[in-house]
XYZ file of C-alpha atoms in Angstrom:
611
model
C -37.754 16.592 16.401
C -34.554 14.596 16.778
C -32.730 12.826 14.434
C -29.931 10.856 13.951
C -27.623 8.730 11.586
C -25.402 6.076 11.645
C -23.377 5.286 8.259
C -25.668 2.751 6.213
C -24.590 -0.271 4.106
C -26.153 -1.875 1.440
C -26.555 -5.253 3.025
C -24.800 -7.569 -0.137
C -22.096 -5.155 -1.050
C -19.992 -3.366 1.921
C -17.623 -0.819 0.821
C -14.877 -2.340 2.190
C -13.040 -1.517 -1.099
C -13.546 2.426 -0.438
C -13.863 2.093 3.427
C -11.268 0.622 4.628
C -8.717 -0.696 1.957
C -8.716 2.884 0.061
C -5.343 3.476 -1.534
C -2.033 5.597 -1.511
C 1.675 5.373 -2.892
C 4.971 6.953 -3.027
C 5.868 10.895 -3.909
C 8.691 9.546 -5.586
C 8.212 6.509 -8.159
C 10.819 3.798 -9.148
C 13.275 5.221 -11.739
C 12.434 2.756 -14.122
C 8.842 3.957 -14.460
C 9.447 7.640 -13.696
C 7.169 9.132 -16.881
C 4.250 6.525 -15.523
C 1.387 7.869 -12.933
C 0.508 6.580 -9.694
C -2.508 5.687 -10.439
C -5.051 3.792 -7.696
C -7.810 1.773 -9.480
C -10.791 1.275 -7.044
C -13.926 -0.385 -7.633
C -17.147 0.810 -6.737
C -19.943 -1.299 -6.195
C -22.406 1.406 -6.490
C -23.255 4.793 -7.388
C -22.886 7.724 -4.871
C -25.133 10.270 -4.289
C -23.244 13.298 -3.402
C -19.837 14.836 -2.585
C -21.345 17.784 -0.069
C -19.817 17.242 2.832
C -23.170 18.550 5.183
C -25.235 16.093 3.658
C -22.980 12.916 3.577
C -24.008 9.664 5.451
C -24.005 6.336 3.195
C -20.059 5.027 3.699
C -19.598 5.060 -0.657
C -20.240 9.080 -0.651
C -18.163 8.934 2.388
C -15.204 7.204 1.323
C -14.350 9.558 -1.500
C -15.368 12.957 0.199
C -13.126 11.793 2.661
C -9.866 12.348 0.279
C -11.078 15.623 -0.720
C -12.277 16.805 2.684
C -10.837 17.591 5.648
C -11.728 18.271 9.432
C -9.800 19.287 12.705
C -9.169 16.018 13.601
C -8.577 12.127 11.898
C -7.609 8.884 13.600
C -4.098 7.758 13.683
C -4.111 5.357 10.790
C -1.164 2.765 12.420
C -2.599 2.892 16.535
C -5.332 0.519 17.572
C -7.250 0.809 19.624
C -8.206 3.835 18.077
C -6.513 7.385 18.761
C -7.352 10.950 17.380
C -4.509 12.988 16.172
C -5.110 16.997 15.150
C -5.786 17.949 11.434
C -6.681 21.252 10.263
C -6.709 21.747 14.394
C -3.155 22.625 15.980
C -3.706 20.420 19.068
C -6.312 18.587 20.839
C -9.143 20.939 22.633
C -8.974 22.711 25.306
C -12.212 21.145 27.064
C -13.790 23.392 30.102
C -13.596 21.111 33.693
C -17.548 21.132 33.255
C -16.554 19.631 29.859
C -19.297 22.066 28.121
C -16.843 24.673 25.980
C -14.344 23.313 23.906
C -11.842 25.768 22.491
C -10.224 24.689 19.363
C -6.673 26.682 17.846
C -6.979 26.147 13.724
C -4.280 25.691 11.701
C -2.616 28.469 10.037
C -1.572 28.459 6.333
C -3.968 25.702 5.095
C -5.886 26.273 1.870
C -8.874 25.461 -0.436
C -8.180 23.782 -3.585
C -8.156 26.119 -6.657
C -11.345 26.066 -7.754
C -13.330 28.841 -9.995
C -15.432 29.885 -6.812
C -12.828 32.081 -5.930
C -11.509 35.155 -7.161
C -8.573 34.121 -9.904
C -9.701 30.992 -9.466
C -7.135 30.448 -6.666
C -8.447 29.058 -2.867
C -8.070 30.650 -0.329
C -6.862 30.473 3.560
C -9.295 28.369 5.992
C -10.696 30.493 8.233
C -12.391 29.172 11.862
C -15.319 31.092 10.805
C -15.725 28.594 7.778
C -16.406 25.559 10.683
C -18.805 27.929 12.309
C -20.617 28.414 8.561
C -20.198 24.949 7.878
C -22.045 24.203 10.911
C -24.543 26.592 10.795
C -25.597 25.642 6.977
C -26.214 21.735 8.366
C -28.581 23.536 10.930
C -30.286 25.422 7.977
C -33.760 23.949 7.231
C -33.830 24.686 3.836
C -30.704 23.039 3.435
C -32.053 19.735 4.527
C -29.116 18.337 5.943
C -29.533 14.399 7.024
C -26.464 15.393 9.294
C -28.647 17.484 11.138
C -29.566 14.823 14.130
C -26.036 14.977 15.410
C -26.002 18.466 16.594
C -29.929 18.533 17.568
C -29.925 20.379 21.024
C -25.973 19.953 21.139
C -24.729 23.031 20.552
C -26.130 26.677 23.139
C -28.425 28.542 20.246
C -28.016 26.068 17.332
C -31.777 24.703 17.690
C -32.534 29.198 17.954
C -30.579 29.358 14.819
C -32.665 26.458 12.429
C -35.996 27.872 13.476
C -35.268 30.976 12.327
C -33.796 29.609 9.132
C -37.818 27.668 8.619
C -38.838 31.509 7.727
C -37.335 31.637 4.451
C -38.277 30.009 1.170
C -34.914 29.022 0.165
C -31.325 28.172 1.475
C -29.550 30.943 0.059
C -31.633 33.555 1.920
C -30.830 32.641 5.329
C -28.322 35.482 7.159
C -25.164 33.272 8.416
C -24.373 35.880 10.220
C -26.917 35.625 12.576
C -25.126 35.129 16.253
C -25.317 31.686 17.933
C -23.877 31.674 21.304
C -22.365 28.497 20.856
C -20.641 28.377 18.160
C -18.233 31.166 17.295
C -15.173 32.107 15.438
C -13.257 34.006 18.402
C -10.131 34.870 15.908
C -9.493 33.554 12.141
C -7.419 30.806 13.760
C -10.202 30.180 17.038
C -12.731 27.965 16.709
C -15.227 28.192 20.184
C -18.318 25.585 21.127
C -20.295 25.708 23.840
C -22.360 22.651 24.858
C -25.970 22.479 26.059
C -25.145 19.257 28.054
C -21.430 17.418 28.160
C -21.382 15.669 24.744
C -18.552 13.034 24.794
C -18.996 11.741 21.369
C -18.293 15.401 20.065
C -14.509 14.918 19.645
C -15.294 11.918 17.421
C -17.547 13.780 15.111
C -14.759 16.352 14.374
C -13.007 13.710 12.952
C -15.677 13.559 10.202
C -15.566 14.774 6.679
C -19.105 15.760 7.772
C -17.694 18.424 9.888
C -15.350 19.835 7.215
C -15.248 23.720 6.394
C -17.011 24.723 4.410
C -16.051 28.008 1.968
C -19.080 30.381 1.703
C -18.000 31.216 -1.970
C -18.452 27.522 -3.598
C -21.953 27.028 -1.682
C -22.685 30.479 -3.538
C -21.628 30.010 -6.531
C -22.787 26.021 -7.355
C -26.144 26.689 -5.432
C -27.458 22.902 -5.134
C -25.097 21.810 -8.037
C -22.344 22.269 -5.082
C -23.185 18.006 -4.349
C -20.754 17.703 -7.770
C -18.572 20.390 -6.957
C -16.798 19.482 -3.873
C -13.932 22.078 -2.213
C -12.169 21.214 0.237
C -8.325 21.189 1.417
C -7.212 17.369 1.534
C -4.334 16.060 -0.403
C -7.142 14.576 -3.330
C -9.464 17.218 -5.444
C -12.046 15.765 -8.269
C -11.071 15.958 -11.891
C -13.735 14.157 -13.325
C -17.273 12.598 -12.298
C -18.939 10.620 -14.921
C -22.393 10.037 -12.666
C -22.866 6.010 -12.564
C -19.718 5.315 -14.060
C -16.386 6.622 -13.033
C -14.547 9.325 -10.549
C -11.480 10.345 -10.526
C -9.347 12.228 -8.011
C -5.984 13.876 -8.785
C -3.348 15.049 -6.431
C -3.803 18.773 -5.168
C -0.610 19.698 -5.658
C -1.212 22.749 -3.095
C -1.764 20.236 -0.318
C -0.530 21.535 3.207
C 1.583 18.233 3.480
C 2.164 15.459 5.912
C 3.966 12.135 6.295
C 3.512 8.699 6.995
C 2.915 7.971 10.544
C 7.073 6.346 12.473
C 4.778 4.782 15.181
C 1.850 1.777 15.068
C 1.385 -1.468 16.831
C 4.086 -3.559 17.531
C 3.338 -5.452 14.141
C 3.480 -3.051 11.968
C 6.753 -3.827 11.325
C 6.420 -7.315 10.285
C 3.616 -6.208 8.234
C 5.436 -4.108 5.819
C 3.616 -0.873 7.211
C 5.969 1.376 8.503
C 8.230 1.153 5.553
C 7.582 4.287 4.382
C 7.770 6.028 7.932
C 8.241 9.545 7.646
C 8.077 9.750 4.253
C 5.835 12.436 2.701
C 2.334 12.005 1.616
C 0.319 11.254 -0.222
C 2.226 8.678 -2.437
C -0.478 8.099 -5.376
C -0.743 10.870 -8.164
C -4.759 9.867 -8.703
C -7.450 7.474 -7.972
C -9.830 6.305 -10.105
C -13.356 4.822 -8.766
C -14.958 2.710 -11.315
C -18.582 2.438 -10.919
C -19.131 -1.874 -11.457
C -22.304 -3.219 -10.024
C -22.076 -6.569 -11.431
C -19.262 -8.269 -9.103
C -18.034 -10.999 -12.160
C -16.372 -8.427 -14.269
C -14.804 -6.413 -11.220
C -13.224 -9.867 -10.251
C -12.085 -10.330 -13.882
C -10.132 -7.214 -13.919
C -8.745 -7.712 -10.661
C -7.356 -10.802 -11.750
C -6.064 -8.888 -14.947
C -4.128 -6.407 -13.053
C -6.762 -3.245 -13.870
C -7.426 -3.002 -10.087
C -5.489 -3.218 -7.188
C -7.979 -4.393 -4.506
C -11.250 -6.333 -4.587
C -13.601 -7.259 -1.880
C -14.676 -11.413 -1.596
C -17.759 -12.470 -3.091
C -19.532 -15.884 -2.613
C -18.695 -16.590 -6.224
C -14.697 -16.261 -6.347
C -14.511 -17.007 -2.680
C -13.022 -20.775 -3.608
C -10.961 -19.210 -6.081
C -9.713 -17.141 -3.873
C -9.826 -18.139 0.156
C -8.238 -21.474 1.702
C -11.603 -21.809 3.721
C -9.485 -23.368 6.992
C -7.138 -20.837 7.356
C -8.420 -17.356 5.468
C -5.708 -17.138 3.695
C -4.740 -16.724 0.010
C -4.816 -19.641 -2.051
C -1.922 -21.553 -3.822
C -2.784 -19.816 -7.105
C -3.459 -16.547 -5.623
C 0.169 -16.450 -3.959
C 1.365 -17.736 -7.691
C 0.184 -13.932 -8.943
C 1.064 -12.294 -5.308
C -2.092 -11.690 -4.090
C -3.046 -11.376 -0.487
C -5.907 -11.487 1.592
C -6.700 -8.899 4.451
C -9.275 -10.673 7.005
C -10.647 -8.333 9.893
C -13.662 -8.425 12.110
C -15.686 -5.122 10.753
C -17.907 -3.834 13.520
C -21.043 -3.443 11.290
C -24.685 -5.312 11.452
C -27.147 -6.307 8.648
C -30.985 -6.803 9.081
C -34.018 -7.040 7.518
C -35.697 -3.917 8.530
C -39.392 -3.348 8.959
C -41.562 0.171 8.844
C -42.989 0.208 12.361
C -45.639 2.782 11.052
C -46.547 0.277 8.205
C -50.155 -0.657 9.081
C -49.580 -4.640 8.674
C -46.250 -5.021 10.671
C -46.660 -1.753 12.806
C -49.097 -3.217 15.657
C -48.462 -6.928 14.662
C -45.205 -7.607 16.632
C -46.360 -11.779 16.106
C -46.227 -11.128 12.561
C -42.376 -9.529 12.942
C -41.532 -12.360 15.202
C -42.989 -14.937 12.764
C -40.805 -13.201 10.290
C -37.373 -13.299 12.310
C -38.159 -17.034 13.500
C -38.411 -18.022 9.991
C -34.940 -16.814 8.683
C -32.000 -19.170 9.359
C -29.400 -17.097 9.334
C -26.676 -19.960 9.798
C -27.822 -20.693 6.238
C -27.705 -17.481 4.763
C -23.881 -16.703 6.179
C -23.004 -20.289 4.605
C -25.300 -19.369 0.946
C -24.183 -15.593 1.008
C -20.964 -15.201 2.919
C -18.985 -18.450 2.119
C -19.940 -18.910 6.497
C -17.620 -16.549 7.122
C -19.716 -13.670 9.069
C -21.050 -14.177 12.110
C -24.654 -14.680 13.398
C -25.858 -11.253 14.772
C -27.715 -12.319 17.966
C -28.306 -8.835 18.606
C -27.571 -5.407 17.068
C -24.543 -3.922 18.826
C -21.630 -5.253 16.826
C -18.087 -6.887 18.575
C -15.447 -4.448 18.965
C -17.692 -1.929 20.595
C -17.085 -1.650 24.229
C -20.947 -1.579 25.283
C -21.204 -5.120 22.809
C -22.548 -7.613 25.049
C -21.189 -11.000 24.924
C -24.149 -12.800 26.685
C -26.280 -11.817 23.427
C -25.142 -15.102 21.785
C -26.947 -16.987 24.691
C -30.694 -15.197 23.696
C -33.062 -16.537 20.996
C -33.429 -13.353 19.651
C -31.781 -15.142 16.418
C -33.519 -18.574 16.866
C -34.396 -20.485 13.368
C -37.636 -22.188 14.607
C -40.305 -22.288 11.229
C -42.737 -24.265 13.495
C -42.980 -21.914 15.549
C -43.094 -19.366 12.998
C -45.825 -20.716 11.835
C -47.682 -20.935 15.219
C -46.829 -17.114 15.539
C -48.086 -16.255 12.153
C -51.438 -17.885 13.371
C -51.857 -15.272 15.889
C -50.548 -12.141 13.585
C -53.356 -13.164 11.413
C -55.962 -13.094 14.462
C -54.399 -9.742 15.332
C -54.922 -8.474 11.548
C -58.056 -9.910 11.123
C -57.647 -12.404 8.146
C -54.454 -13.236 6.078
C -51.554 -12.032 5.885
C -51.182 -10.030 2.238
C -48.164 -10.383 0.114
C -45.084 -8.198 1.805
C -42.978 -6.413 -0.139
C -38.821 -5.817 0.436
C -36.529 -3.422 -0.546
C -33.018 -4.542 -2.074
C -30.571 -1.975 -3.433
C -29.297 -3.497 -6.005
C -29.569 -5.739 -8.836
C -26.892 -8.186 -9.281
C -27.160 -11.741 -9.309
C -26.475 -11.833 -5.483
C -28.619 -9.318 -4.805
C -31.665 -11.305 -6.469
C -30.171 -14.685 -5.100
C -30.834 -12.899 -1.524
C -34.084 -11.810 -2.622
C -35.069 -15.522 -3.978
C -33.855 -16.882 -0.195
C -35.743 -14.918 1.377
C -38.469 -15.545 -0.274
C -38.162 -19.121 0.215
C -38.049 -19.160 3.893
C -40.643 -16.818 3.937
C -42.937 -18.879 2.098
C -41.791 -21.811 3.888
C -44.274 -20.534 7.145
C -46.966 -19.290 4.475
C -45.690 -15.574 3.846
C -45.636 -13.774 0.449
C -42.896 -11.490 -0.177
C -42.263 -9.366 -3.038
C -38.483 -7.986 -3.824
C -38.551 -4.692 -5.159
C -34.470 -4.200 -6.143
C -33.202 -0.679 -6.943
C -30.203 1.233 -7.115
C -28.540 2.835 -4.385
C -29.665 6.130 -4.484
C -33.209 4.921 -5.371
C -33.033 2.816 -2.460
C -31.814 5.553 -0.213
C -34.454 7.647 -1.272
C -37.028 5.530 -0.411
C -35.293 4.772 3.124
C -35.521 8.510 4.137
C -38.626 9.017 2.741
C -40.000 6.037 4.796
C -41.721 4.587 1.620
C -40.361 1.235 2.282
C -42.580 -1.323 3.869
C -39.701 -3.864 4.274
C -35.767 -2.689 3.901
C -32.972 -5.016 3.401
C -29.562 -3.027 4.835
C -26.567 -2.501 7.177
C -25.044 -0.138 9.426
C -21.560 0.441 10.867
C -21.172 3.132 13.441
C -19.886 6.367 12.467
C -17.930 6.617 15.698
C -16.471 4.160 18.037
C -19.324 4.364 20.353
C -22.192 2.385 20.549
C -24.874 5.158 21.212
C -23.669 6.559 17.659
C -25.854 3.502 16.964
C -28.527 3.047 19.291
C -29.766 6.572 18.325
C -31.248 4.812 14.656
C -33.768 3.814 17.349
C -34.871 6.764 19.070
C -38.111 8.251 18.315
C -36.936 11.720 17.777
C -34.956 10.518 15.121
C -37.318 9.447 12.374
C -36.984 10.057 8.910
C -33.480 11.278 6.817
C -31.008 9.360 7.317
C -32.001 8.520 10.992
C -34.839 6.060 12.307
C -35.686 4.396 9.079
C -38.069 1.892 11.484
C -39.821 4.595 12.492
C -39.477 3.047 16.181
C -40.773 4.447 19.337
C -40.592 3.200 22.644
C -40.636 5.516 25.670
C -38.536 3.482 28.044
C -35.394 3.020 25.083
C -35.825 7.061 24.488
C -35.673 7.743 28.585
C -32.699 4.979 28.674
C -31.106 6.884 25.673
C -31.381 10.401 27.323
C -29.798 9.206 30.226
C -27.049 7.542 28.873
C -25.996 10.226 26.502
C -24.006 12.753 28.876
C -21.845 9.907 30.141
C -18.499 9.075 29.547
C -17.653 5.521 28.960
C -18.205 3.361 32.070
C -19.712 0.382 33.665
C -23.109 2.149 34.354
C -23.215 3.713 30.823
C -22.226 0.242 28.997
C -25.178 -1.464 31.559
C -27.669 1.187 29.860
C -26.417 0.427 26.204
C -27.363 -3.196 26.810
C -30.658 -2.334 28.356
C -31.795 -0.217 25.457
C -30.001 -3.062 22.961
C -32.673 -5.857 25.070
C -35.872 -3.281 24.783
C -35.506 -2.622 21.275
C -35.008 -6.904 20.320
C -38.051 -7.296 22.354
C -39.900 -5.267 20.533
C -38.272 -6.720 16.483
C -38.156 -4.111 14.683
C -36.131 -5.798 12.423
C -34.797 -8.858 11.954
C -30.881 -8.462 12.814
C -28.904 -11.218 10.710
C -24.921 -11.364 10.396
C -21.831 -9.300 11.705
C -19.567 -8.930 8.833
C -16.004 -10.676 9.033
C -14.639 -8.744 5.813
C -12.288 -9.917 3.635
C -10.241 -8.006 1.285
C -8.387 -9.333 -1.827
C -5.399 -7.012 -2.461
C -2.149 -7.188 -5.131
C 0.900 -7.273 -3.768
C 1.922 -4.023 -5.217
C -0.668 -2.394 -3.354
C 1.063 -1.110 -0.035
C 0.184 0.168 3.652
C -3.245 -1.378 3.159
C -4.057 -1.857 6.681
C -7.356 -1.832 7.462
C -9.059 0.875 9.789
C -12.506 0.470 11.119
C -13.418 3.891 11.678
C -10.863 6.281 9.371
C -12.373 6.812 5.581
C -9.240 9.485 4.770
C -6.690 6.502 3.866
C -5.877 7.192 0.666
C -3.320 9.467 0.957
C -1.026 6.347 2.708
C -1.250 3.616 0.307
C 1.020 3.232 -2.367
C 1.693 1.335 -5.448
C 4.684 -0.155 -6.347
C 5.316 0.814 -9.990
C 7.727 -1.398 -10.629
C 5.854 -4.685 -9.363
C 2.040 -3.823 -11.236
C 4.077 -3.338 -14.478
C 5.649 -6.826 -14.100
C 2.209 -8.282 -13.580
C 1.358 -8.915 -16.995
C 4.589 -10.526 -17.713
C 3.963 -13.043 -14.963
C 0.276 -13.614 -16.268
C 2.128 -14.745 -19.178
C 5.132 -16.907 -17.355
C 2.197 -18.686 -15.480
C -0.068 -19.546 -18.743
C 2.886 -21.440 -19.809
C 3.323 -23.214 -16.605
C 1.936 -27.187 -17.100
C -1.080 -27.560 -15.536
C-alpha cells in the first residue's frame, strides 16, 4: 500500500521561527566583541521527535536536521520563484530524454562530522553508495520509515527490495547489499536512478534533508538511539539535546564551505540581503533552540534581548503590529525591531477519521460540522484577522491553486443550516449524535482558547465536543496511529507542487505520516494516478483542481485559514529573508555583535524616556 506525506503543522503554533526565519551570522565578528560567540537564540514552540533524517516529516524535526543534514541539492536562498542549485551534487542531473534515469556526479572531498561511529572518531568521505543505503534503509520495513510513501513504486526494484526486507525480525538484519536495479552507486562519486514511470517531483525531493546520506557506521553503532545521534555533513553538528527543553548546534568546523549567494531579486539590495555577498558561510558559531510552549514568556525574552526572532501571537499582536499597514509599531522601531510579513503557502483544518464509525458514513454530520464553524471569526479571535479564509485546501502560491475556490460555499458559516443537516446525520445514525472528541497538540492558553471556540460553535447547532490537548509527539503519535476521532492540524507542502499535497488524500496512503483521514475515493485516486507523470501544465493544473473539488465534496475535514505569517525579528538579526520551501537557512543569517550587545543599554536609555 501507498503512502504519502506532506510536512504537518500544529494548527496554533507554525514554526515559522525554525522554518523560515532560522538564523546565521558572520565568520568574522566585530573587533570590539571578538572573545564573544555568535550565538543564534531560537525558540521552539514544541518538542521534536527525532533528528534521523529517514524518518523526518513534522517541519520542527525538520528545521533543525536541516542544519546538520545535507542532500545533493537545496534551493537558492535569494531567487524567487524558486530555483535548485547543486549541494553535495556537482551539477544538476543528467535526466534520460524518456526522463526515467537520472545520473547524478557527487561531490568529491565532502565529509561526515567527527563523530565516535567512526574509526578515531574522525568522519569520513561521502560516498554515492551512502545515498543508495540511505535510500534503501527508508525502503526497509523494519525500519518503519514514514518517508516511505514518496518512493512507493518510484524507483525500478525498490518495492522488490522492502518485501524482502518484511522477512526479517529486525532492521539490522536486512543485507543492504542486496542489488536494486534502480538505484545504484556506479563509482564512489556516481549516483544512478532509474524510474518506474517519469517522476517530476523527484528533483525536488533531493533537495530534502530526508534524502541525506546516510553513513552505514552511525546507523550501526546507535541502533534506534541513532534519532539522537544525528551525522551528517552540513555546516551545524549537535552538541547538546536536553529532550523537551533545549538543543544546541555548534559550528562543524570541518564544513566543506560555501558563501553567501552575489545574486537575488532585484530587492535584495534595498533589503539589506546581499550585504554579505560572497562572503563565507556560515556566519553564526551556534544555535540554540529553546524548547517554550507557553508563548508569554518567549515574548518576554524577546523583548529582553535573549532571542533574536519571535513569531506573532494574538496576545502581543497590538503590542507589536500597526494592524493597517503590518508593520512594526512606534515602540517596536524605538528598540529596532522589525516585522517580516509573507503569504506562507500552508492550510489548517479540522480533520475528521473517515473510518471513525460516527463521521465515516455520515457525510451530513461532517457538513453540519463545517457549516457551523465561522471561520471569519476564528482568523479575527485567533489570528488578529490576518490569515485568510481557506475556501479550499490547495494553498495560494501554488501554481495548480485555484482562484475561483473563493466563489464556492465549501467555507459557508450557515448554523441554521447546520442544524437542519445535523437533523438528517442523526436519521442516518439512528438517534443522537454522542459527544465528539478533538485532538489539539498542545496546551497553552491559545491552544485551549481554540478548543473552548470550538466548542462553542459546536454546541451552538447541538454538538458535544470534547478537547483532548497533548503534546506534539503525543499528538503525532496518535495521528499515525489513526487513534484520533477528530484532529485539529496544518500542512504546508514539502515541495512546490501541489500533488506533494493532494497525495494526504489518496487511499494508498493511509496511516504514518500520510492519509491521516483515512480517505478513499476511487475517482480522486484514478485523477491522482493520472496526473502524477505530468509535468506542470494546463491539463495537469485542470486535474489538481478536479481532485481539490472531489475531495471538498466529500468533507473530510473542515479546511479553515491560509496562514499570512508574521515574523518579529531584532534588528541585529541579518539576511532573514523568508523562504517558503528551504529549511537549511541557518548557515546565512547573522548577528550583529556589536548591535545585540548595545540592546540592553538602550532598554535602559528608553526606561528613562517620559512617558
Amino acid at each position: 500500500m501507498k503512502k504519502r506525506t506532506v510536512q504537518i503543522r500544529p494548527a496554533a503554533m507554525v514554526l515559522l521561527v525554525l522554518a523560515v526565519c532560522l538564523p546565521a551570522g558572520c565568520r568574522r565578528r566585530p573587533d570590539s566583541s571578538a572573545s564573544e560567540r555568535m550565538v543564534i537564540r531560537v525558540p521552539m514552540f514544541s518538542k521534536i521527535q527525532t533528528l534521523d533524517c529517514g524518518n523526518l516529516t513534522d517541519v520542527y524535526s525538520i528545521g533543525v536536521a536541516s542544519q546538520i543534514y545535507e542532500s545533493l541539492y537545496e534551493y537558492h536562498y535569494l531567487k524567487r520563484p524558486v530555483e535548485l542549485v547543486p549541494l553535495l551534487a556537482e551539477d544538476m542531473p543528467d535526466i534520460s530524454e524518456d526522463h526515467l534515469t537520472y545520473t547524478i556526479r557527487i561531490r568529491k572531498g565532502i565529509f561526515y562530522h567527527d563523530d565516535p561511529c567512526f574509526p578515531d572518531g574522525k568522519g569520513r568521505e561521502v560516498k554515492a553508495a551512502d545515498f543508495v543505503f540511505a535510500l534503501k534503509r527508508i525502503a526497509n520495513v523494519k525500519y518503519m520509515s514514514q518517508r516511505w510513501t514518496d518512493w512507493n513504486g518510484r524507483i525500478v526494484g525498490l518495492d522488490e527490495f522492502r518485501e524482502y526486507t518484511k522477512g526479517f525480525r529486525r532492521e539490522s538484519d536486512v543485507d543492504y547489499s542486496v542489488e536494486v536495479e534502480g538505484l545504484r552507486a556506479l563509482d564512489d562519486y556516481t549516483l544512478q536512478l532509474k524510474l518506474t514511470k517519469p517522476w517530476p517531483q523527484l528533483i525536488w525531493y533531493l533537495a530534502s534533508a530526508v534524502t541525506a546520506p546516510v553513513p552505514r557506521e552511525a546507523v550501526d553503532y546507535y541502533g534506534k538511539d541513532i534519532m539522537y545521534h544525528p551525522v551528517g555533513t552540513g555546516p551545524f553538528r549537535l552538541k547538546v539535546w536536553e529532550r523537551g527543553f533545549y538543543i544546541e548546534l555548534v559550528r562543524n568546523e570541518k564544513w566543506h564551505g560555501g558563501t553567501y549567494p552575489t545574486e537575488g531579486e532585484p530587492s535584495d539590495w534595498e533589503n539589506g540581503y546581499l550585504e554579505d555577498a560572497g562572503k563565507p558561510l556560515p556566519f553564526a558559531d551556534a544555535i540554540v533552540y529553546r524548547v517554550i510552549e507557553e508563548f508569554q514568556p518567549a515574548w518576554l525574552m524577546f523583548l529582553r534581548g535573549d532571542l533574536d526572532i519571535m513569531q506573532i501571537f494574538k496576545d502581543n499582536f497590538a503590542q507589536a503590529v500597526n494592524p493597517d499597514t503590518l508593520t512594526a509599531t512606534p515602540a517596536m522601531a524605538e528598540r529596532d525591531i522589525r516585522l517580516l510579513v509573507f503569504d506562507d503557502p500552508s492550510v489548517f483544518w479540522i480533520g475528521f477519521h473517515m473510518q471513525d464509525p460516527v463521521l465515516g458514513r455520515n457525510k451530513p454530520l461532517r457538513k453540519a460540522i463545517s457549516r457551523a464553524i465561522d471561520r471569519q471569526a476564528a482568523i479575527r479571535l485567533f489570528f488578529n484577522g490576518v490569515h485568510k479564509v481557506a475556501y479550499g485546501y490547495l494553498p495560494p502560491g501554488l501554481e495548480e491553486y485555484d482562484p475561483n475556490i473563493v466563489h464556492t460555499d465549501y467555507a459557508k458559516y450557515d448554523p441554521a443550516e447546520a442544524r437542519a443537516l445535523l437533523q438528517e446525520a442523526q436519521q442516518i445514525h439512528g438517534g443522537p449524535i454522542p459527544p465528539l472528541t478533538i485532538a489539539i497538540p498542545g496546551t497553552s492558553n491559545l491552544d485551549r482558547q481554540i478548543g473552548q471556540f470550538l466548542q462553542k460553535y459546536l454546541a451552538d447547532v447541538g454538538l458535544q465536543l470534547r478537547v483532548d490537548y497533548m503534546d506534539w509527539p503525543t499528538y503525532l503519535d496518535g495521528l499515525n496511529k489513526g487513534k484520533l476521532q477528530i484532529f485539529f492540524s496544518g500542512a504546508s507542502p514539502s515541495i512546490p507542487d501541489s500533488l506533494d499535497m493532494l497525495m494526504a488524500f489518496c487511499s494508498w496512503n493511509w496511516g504514518y505520516g500520510g492519509n491521516h483521514f483515512h480517505y478513499s475515493n476511487p475517482e480522486f485516486d484514478a485523477l491522482y494516478r493520472q496526473a502524477e507523470p505530468m509535468f506542470p501544465g494546463p491539463e495537469r493544473t485542470r486535474l489538481c483542481r478536479q481532485m481539490e473539488r472531489i475531495m471538498l465534496e466529500d468533507c473530510p475535514a473542515v479546511f479553515l485559514n491560509h496562514r499570512v505569517a508574521i515574523a518579529i525579528i531584532h534588528g541585529w538579526y541579518k539576511n532573514a529573508k523568508p523562504h517558503e520551501f528551504s529549511y537549511n537557512t541557518a548557515k546565512y543569517r547573522r548577528i550583529d555583535l556589536e548591535k545585540r550587545n548595545r540592546y540592553k543599554e538602550l532598554l535602559k536609555e528608553l526606561k528613562k524616556k517620559p512617558k
